[in-house]
Tab-separated table of C-alpha atoms and ligand atoms in Angstrom:
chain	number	residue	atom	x	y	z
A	1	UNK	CA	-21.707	-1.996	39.232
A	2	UNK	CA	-21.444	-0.657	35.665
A	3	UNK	CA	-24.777	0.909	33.748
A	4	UNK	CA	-23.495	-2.686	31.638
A	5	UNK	CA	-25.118	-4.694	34.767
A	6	UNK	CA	-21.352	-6.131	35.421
A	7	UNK	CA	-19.111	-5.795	38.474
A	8	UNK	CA	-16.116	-5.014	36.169
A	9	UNK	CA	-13.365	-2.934	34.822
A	10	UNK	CA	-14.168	0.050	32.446
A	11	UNK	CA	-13.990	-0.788	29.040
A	12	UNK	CA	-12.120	1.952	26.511
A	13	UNK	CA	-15.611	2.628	24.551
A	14	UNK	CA	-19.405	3.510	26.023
A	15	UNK	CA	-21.968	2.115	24.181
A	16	UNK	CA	-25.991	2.660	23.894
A	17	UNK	CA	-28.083	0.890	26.374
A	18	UNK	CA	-29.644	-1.408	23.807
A	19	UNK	CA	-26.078	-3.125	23.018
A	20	UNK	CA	-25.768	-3.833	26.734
A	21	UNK	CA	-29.197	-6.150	26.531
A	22	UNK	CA	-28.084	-8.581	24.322
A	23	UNK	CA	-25.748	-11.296	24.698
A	24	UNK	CA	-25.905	-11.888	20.578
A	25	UNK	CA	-23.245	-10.349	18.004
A	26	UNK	CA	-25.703	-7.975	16.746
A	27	UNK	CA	-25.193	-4.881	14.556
A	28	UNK	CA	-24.058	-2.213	15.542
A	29	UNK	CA	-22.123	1.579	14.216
A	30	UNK	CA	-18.805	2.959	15.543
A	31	UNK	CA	-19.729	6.665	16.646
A	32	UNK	CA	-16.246	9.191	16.452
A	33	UNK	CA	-16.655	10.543	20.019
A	34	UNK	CA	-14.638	14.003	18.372
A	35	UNK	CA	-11.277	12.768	19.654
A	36	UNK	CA	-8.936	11.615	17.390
A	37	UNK	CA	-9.978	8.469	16.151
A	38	UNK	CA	-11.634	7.144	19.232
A	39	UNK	CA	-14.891	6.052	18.755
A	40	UNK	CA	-18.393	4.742	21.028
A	41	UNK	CA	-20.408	1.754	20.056
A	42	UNK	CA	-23.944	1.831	19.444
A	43	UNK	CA	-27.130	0.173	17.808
A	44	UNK	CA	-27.692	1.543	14.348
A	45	UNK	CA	-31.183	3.343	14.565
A	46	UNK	CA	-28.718	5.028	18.162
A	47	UNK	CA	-26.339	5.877	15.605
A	48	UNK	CA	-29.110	7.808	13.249
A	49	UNK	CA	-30.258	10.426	16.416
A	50	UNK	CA	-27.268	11.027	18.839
A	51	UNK	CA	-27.374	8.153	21.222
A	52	UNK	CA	-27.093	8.434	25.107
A	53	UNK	CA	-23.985	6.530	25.357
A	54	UNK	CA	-23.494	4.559	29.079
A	55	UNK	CA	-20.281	2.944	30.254
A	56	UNK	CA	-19.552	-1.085	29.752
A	57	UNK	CA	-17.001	-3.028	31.036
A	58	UNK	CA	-14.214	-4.526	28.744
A	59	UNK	CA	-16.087	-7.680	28.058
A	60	UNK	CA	-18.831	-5.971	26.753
A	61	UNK	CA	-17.316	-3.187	24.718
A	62	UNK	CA	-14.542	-6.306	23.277
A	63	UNK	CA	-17.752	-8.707	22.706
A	64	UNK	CA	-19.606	-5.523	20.724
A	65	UNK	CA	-16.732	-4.594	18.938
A	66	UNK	CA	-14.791	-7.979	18.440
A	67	UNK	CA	-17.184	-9.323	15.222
A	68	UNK	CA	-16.162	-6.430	12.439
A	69	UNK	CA	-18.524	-8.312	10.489
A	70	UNK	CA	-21.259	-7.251	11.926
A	71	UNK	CA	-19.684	-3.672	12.267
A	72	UNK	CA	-22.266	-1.407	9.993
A	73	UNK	CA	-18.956	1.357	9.626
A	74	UNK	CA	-18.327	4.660	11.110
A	75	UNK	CA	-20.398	7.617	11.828
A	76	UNK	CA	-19.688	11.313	12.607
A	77	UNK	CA	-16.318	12.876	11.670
A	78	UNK	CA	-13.017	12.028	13.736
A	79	UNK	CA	-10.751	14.782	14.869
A	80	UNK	CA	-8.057	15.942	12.807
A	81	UNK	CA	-5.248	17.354	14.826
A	82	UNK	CA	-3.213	20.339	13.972
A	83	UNK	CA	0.143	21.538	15.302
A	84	UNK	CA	1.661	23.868	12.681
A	85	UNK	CA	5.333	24.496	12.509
A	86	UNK	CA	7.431	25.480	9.588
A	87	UNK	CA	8.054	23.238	6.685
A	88	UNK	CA	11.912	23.076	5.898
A	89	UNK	CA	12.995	23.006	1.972
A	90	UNK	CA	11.909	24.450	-1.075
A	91	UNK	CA	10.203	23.875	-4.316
A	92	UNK	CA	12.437	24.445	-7.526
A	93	UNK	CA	10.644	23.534	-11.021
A	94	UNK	CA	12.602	22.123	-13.854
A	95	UNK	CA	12.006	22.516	-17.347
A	96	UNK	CA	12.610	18.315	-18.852
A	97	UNK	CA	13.458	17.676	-22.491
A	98	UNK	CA	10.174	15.813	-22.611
A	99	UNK	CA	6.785	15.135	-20.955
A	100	UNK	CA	7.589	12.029	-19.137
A	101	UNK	CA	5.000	9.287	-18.789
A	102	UNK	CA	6.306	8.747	-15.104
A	103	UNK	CA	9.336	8.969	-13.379
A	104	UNK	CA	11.890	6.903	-10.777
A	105	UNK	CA	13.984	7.547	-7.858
A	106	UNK	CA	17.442	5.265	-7.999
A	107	UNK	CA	16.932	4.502	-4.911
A	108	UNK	CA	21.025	3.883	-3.958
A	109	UNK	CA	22.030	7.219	-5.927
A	110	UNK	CA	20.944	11.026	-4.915
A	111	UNK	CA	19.352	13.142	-7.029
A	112	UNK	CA	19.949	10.186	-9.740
A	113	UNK	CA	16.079	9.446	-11.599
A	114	UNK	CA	14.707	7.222	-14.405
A	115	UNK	CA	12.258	8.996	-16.433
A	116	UNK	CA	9.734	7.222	-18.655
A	117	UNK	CA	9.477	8.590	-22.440
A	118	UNK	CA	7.116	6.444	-25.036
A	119	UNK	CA	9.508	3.768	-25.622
A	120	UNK	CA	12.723	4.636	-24.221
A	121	UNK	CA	14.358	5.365	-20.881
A	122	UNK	CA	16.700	8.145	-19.709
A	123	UNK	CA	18.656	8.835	-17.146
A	124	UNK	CA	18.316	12.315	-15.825
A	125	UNK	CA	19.992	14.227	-12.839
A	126	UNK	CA	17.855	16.139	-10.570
A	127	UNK	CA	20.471	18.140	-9.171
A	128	UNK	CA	22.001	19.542	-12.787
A	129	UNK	CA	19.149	19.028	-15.059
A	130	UNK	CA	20.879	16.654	-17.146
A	131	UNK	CA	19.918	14.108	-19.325
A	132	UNK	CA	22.086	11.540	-19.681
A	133	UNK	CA	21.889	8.418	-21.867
A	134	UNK	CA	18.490	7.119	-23.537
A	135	UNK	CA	17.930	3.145	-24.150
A	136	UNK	CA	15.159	1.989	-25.782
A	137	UNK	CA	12.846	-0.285	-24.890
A	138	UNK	CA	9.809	-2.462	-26.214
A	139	UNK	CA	6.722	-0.584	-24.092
A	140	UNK	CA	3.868	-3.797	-22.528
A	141	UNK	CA	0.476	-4.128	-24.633
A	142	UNK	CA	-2.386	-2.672	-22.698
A	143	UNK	CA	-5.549	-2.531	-24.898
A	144	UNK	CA	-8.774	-3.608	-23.200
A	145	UNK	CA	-7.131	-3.240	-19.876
A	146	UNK	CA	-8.054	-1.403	-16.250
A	147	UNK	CA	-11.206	-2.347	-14.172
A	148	UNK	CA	-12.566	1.141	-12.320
A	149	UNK	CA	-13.623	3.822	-14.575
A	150	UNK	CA	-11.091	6.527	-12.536
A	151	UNK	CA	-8.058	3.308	-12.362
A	152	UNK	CA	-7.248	3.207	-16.299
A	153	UNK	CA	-4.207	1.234	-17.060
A	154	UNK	CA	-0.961	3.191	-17.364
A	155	UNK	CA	2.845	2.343	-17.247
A	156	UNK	CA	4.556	2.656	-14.351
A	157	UNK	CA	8.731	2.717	-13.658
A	158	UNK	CA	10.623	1.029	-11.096
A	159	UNK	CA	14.504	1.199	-11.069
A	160	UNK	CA	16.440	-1.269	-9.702
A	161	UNK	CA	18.442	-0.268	-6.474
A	162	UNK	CA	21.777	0.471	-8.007
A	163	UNK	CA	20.075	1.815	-11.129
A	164	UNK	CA	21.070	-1.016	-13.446
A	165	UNK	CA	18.174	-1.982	-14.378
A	166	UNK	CA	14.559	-0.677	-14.918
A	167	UNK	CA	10.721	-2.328	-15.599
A	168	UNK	CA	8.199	-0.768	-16.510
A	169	UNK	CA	4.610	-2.604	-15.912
A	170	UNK	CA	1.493	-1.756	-16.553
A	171	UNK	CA	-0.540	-0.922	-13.727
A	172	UNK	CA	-3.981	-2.250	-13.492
A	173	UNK	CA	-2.699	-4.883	-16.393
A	174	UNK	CA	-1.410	-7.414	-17.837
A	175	UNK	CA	2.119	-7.439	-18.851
A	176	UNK	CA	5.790	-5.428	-18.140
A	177	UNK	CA	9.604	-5.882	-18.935
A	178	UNK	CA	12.719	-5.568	-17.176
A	179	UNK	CA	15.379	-3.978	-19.021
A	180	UNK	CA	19.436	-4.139	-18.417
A	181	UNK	CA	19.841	-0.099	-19.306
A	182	UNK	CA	23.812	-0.955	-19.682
A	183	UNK	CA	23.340	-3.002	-22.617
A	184	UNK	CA	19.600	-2.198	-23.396
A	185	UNK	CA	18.889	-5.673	-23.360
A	186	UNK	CA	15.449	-6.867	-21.708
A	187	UNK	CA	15.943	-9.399	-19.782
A	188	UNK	CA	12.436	-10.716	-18.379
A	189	UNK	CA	9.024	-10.357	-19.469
A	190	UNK	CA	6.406	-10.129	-16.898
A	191	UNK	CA	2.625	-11.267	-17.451
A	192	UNK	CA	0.299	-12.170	-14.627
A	193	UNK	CA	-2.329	-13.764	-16.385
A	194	UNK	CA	-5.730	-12.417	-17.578
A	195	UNK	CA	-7.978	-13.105	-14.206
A	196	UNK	CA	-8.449	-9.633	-13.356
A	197	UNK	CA	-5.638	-8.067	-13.572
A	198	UNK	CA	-6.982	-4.437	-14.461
A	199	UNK	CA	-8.348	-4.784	-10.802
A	200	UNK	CA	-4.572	-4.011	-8.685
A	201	UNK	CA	-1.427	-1.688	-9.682
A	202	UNK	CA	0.928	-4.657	-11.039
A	203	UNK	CA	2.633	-6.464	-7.828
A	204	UNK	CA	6.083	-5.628	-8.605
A	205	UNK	CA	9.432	-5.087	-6.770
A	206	UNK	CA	13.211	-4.756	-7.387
A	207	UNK	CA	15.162	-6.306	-3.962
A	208	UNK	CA	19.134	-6.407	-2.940
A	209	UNK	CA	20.265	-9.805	-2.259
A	210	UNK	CA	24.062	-10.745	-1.352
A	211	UNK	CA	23.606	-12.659	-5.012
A	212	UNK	CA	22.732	-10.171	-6.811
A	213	UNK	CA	19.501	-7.511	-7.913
A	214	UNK	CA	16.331	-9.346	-7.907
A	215	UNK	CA	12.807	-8.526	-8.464
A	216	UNK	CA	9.255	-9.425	-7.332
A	217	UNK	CA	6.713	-10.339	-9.390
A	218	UNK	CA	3.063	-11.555	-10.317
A	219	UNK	CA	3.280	-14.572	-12.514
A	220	UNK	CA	-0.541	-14.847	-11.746
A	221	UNK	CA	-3.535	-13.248	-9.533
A	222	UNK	CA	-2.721	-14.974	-6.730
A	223	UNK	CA	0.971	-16.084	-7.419
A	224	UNK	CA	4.607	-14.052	-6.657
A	225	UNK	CA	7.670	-15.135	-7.424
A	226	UNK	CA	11.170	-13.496	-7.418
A	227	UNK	CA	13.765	-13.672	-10.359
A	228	UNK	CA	17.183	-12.727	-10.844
A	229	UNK	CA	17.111	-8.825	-12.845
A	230	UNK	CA	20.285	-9.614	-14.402
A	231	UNK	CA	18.962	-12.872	-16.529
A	232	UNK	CA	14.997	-13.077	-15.657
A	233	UNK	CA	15.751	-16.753	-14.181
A	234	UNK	CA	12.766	-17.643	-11.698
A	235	UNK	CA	14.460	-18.337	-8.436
A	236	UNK	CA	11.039	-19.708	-6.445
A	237	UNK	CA	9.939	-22.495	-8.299
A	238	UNK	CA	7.085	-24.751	-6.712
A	239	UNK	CA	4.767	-27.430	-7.529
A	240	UNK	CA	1.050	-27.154	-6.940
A	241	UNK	CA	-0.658	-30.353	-6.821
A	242	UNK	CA	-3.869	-31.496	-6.688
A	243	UNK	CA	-4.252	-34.654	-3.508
A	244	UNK	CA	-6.538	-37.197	-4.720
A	245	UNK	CA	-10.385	-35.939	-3.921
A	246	UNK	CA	-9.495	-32.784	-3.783
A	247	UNK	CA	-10.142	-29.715	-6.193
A	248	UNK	CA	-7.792	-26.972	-5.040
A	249	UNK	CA	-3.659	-28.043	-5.112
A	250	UNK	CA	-1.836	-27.704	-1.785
A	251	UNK	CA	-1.103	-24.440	-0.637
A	252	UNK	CA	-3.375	-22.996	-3.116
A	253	UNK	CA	-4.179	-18.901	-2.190
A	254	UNK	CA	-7.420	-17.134	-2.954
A	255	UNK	CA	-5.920	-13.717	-2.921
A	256	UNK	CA	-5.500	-11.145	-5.683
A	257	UNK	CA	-1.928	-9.487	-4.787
A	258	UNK	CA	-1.729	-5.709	-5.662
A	259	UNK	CA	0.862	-3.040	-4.911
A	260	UNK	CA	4.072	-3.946	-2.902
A	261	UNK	CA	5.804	-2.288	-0.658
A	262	UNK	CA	9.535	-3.448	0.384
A	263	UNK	CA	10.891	-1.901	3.538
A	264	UNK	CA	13.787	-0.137	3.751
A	265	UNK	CA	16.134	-3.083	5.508
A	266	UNK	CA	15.000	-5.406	2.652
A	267	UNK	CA	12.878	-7.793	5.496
A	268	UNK	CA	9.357	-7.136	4.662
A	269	UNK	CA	6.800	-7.105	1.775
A	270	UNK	CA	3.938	-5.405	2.158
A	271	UNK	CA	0.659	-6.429	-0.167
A	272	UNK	CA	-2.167	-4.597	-0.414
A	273	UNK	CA	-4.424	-7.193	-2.070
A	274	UNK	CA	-7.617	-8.165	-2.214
A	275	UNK	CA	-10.012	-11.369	-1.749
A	276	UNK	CA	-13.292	-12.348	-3.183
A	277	UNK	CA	-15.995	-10.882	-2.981
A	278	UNK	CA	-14.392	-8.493	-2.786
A	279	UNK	CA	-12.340	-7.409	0.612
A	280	UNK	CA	-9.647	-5.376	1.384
A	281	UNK	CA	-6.660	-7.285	3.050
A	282	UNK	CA	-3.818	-5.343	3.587
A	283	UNK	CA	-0.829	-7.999	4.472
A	284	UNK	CA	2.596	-8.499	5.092
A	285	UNK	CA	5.145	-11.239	5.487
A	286	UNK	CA	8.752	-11.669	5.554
A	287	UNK	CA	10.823	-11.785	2.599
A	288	UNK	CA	13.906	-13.397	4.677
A	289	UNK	CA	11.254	-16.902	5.203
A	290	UNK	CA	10.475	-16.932	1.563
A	291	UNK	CA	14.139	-17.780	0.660
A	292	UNK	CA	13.643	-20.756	2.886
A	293	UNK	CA	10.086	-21.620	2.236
A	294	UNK	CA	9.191	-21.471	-1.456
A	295	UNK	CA	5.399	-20.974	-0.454
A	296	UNK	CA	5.589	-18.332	2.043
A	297	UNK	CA	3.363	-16.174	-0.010
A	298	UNK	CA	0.854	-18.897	-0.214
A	299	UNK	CA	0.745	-19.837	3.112
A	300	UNK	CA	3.685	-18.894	5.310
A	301	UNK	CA	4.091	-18.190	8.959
A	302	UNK	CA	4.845	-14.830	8.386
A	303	UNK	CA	1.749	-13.843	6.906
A	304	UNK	CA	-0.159	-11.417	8.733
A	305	UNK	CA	-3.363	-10.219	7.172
A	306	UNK	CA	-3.237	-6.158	8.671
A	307	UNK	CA	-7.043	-5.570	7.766
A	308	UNK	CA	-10.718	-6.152	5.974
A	309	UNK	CA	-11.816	-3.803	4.599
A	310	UNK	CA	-14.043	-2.058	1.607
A	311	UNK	CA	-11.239	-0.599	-0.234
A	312	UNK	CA	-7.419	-1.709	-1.837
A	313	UNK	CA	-5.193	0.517	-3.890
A	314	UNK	CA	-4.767	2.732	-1.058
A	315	UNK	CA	-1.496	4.038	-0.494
A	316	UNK	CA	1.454	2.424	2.303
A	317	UNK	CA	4.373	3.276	3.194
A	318	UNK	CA	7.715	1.983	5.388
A	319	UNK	CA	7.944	4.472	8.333
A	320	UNK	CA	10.603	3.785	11.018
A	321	UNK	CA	10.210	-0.225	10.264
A	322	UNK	CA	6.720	0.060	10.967
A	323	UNK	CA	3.700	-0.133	7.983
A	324	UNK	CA	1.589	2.854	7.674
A	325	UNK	CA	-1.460	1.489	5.350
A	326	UNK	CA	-3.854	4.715	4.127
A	327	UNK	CA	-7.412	4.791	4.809
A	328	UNK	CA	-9.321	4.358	7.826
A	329	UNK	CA	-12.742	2.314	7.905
A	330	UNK	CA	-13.837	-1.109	7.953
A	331	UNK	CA	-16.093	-3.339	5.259
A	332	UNK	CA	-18.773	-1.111	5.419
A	333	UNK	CA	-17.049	2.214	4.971
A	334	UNK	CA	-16.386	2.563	1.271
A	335	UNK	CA	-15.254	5.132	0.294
A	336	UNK	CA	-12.878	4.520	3.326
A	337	UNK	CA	-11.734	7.985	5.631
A	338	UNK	CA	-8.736	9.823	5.023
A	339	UNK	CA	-6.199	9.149	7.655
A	340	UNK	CA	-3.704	6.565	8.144
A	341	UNK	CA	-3.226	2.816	10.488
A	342	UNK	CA	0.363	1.832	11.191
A	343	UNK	CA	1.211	-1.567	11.733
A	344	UNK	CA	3.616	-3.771	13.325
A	345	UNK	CA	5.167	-6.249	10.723
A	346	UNK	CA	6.078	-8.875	12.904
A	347	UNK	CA	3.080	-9.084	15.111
A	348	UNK	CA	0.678	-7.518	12.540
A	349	UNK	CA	-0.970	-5.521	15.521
A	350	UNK	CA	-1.826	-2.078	15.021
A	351	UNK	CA	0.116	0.078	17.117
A	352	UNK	CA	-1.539	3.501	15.823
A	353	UNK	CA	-4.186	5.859	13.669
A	354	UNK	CA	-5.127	8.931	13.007
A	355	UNK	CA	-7.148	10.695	10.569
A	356	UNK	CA	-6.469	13.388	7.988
A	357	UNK	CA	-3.624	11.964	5.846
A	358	UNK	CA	-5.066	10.678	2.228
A	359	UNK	CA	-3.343	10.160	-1.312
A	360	UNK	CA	-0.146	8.593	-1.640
A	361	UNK	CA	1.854	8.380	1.432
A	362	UNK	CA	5.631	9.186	2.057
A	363	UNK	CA	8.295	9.050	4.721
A	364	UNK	CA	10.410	11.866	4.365
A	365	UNK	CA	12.790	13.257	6.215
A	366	UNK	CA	11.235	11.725	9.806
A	367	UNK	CA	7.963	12.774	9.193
A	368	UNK	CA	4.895	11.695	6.884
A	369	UNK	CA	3.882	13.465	3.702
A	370	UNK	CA	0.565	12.765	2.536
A	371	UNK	CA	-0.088	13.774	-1.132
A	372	UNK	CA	-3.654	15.511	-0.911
A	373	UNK	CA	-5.434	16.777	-3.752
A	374	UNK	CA	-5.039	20.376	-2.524
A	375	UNK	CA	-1.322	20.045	-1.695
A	376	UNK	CA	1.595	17.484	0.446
A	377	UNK	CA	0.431	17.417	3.894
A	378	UNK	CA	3.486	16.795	6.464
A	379	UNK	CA	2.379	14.833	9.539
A	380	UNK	CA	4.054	13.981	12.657
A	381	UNK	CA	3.424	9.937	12.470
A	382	UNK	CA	3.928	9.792	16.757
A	383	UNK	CA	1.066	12.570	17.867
A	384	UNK	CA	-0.790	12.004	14.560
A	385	UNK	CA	-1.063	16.041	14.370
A	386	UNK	CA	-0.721	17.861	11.017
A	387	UNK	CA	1.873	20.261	10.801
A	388	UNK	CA	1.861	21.542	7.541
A	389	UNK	CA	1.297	21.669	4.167
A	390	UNK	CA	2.602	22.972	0.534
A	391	UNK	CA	-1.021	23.979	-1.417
A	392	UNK	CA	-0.957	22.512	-4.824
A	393	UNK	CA	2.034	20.126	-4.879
A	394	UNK	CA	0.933	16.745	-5.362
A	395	UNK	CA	4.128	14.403	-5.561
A	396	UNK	CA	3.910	11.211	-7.008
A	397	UNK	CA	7.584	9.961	-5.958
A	398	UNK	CA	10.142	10.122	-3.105
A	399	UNK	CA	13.728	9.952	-3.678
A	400	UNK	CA	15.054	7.870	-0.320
A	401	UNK	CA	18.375	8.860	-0.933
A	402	UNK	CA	18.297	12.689	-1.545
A	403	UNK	CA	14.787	13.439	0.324
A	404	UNK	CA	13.803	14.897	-2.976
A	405	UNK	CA	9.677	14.926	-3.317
A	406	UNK	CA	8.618	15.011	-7.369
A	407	UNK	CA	5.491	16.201	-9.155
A	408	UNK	CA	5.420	16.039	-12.671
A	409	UNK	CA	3.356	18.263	-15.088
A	410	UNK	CA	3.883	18.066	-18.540
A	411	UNK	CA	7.288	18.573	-19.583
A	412	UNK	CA	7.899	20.250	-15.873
A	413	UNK	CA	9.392	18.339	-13.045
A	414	UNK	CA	8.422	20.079	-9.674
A	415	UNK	CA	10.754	18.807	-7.047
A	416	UNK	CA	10.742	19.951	-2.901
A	417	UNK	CA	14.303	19.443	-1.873
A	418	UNK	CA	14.747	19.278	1.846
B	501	ZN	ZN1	-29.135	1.930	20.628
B	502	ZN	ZN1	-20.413	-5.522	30.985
């Protein structure tokens, strides 16, 4: 017989004794036991004095541990792993012709970039330090915009996968453009409506499709829809109406998209939105069923909701076809821990976590690069174990195509080149 009273099977956790007397959901803290990111369950005033923790069978532990509601968040420290090993590549800085306001891998074209001037776009070439053609573009209003004091609004650049075209949107706004940088043309103009928009980085996407380049976007706080790059026609169209005695229409979505995240293979979109009041919810679902279904966004079968938790506008990342979503915690751990949960798509189900990564996350050349304050941390994504870092380079983009990591600092573009 467990110290649980049960004639059962060892459950992964121990608790305190006083979570084995009650058959309620009651509250209770997650205790790191100094070993990775396991953890033991216990009562709260337990979790204040350094609990004498008993073993519970798997009902017990699962019952405690099964309501995250009623989970009260983490206490103690987990265990960062280490296993150092030498960091392949180099850091070469490059003097730019400007002080770009942010910068853009072409994702189909090594060492090919986008960088962001006030009002214009150039071209530039990593590998030569050369820029090469400017177009000019009409830059999105954002006065009175941005929600946190340390999340102001600022553009940000996406290039389209073969480079043709560019948007630039306004994070934690309003509005953006997509431009045609062969003609200069623009060709759509994004705005996602004025409920809190300063509240997300602007949901926003360029995809391949056998038709063409296309691109994701907000046309509201809780709407997405994808439009051809080359002409800005909407290409998911959908009614919303209202049944009789009701107040919401069909398939109506109380979710506040934020930051996307296409994989690699051009299957999945990754979300990391938010619902009232507020709560973290990480999802995914499957681009592939939203050319079929019109509302998959809304309410699709793919949808898997990853997480709830205190915190959004952490970072994610593709990694191997699996999700890695940054930050680890629950609703009551704000700010959320440094480290990093990877997910399944398909299931949703998280397969593993560790703790140590934070800042915005990167797969690079096998491995994951977290970009720390203090420096890019390189992490084996398998073991979870840190094996090194480069002090005081803080990237901010990954070239997929040429493994090139970028910093920028004033009119200086730091690059590590594998
Ligand atoms: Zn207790
Ligand atoms: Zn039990």
């Amino acid at each position: 017989m467990l110290p649980c009273g049960h004639i059962a099977v060892a459950g992964p956790r121990r608790v305190c004794r006083h979570l084995t007397e009650s058959e309620a959901e009651v509250p209770y803290v997650r205790l790191f036991s100094g070993r990775g990111v396991e953890y033991d369950l216990c009562c709260p005033p337990c979790g204040e004095s350094g609990p004498e923790l008993v073993v519970a069978c798997e009902g017990c532990v699962a019952r405690v541990d099964e309501d995250e509601w009623e989970c009260e968040g983490f206490r103690g420290k987990p265990e960062v792993k280490e296993r150092p090993e030498p960091i392949p590549g180099a850091l070469r800085r490059v003097r730019l012709p400007f002080a770009p306001l942010d910068a853009a891998p072409i994702p189909s074209l090594p060492h090919r970039w986008l960088l962001l001037d006030k009002g214009a776009v150039v071209r530039w070439r990593s590998d030569q330090n050369e820029a090469v053609g400017r177009v000019r573009l009409k830059m999105p209003a954002r006065a009175g915009e941005g929600y946190f004091k340390d999340q102001p609004a600022r553009p940000r650049l996406h290039a389209s996968p073969s480079g043709r075209y560019c948007a630039v949107v306004t994070d934690f706004g309003r509005y953006g453009t997509v431009v045609d940088l062969t003609s200069g043309r623009r060709t759509a103009t994004l705005d996602r409506d004025g409920h809190y928009p300063g509240t997300t980085y602007f949901p926003f996407a360029f995809v391949s499709h056998v038709a063409g380049e296309r691109f994701i976007h907000a046309t509201g706080w809780n709407r997405l829809d994808v439009s051809d790059a080359a002409t800005g026609r909407l290409l998911t169209d959908r009614a919303f109406l209202v049944p009789e005695g009701s107040r919401l229409p069909d398939h109506h979505l109380e979710y506040f998209h934020g930051a996307l995240a296409v994989s690699p293979d051009g299957r999945w979109v990754a979300d990391d939105g938010w619902v009232w009041h507020p709560v973290a919810m990480p999802s995914v679902w499957d681009l592939s069923a939203w050319w079929q279904n019109p509302y998959e966004t809304e309410d699709g079968p793919s949808i898997r909701r990853l997480a709830h938790r205190s915190d959004w506008n952490m970072s994610m990342c593709w990694l191997g076809g699996k999700l890695a979503v940054g930050g680890l915690g629950g609703l009551e751990d704000s700010p959320l821990l440094p480290g990093v949960r990877i997910f399944h798509p398909e299931t949703g189900a998280e397969e593993n976590a560790f703790a140590g990564p934070e800042g915005a996350l990167f797969a690079a050349g096998g491995k994951l690069v977290s970009a720390a304050p203090g420096g890019a941390e390189f992490w084996d994504a398998g073991t979870g174990e840190r094996l090194g870092r480069i002090p005081a380079f803080v990237p901010i983009r990954h070239h997929p195509a040429s493994g090139e990591l970028l910093q920028l600092a004033g009119d200086t573009a730091i690059l590590h080149e594998p």
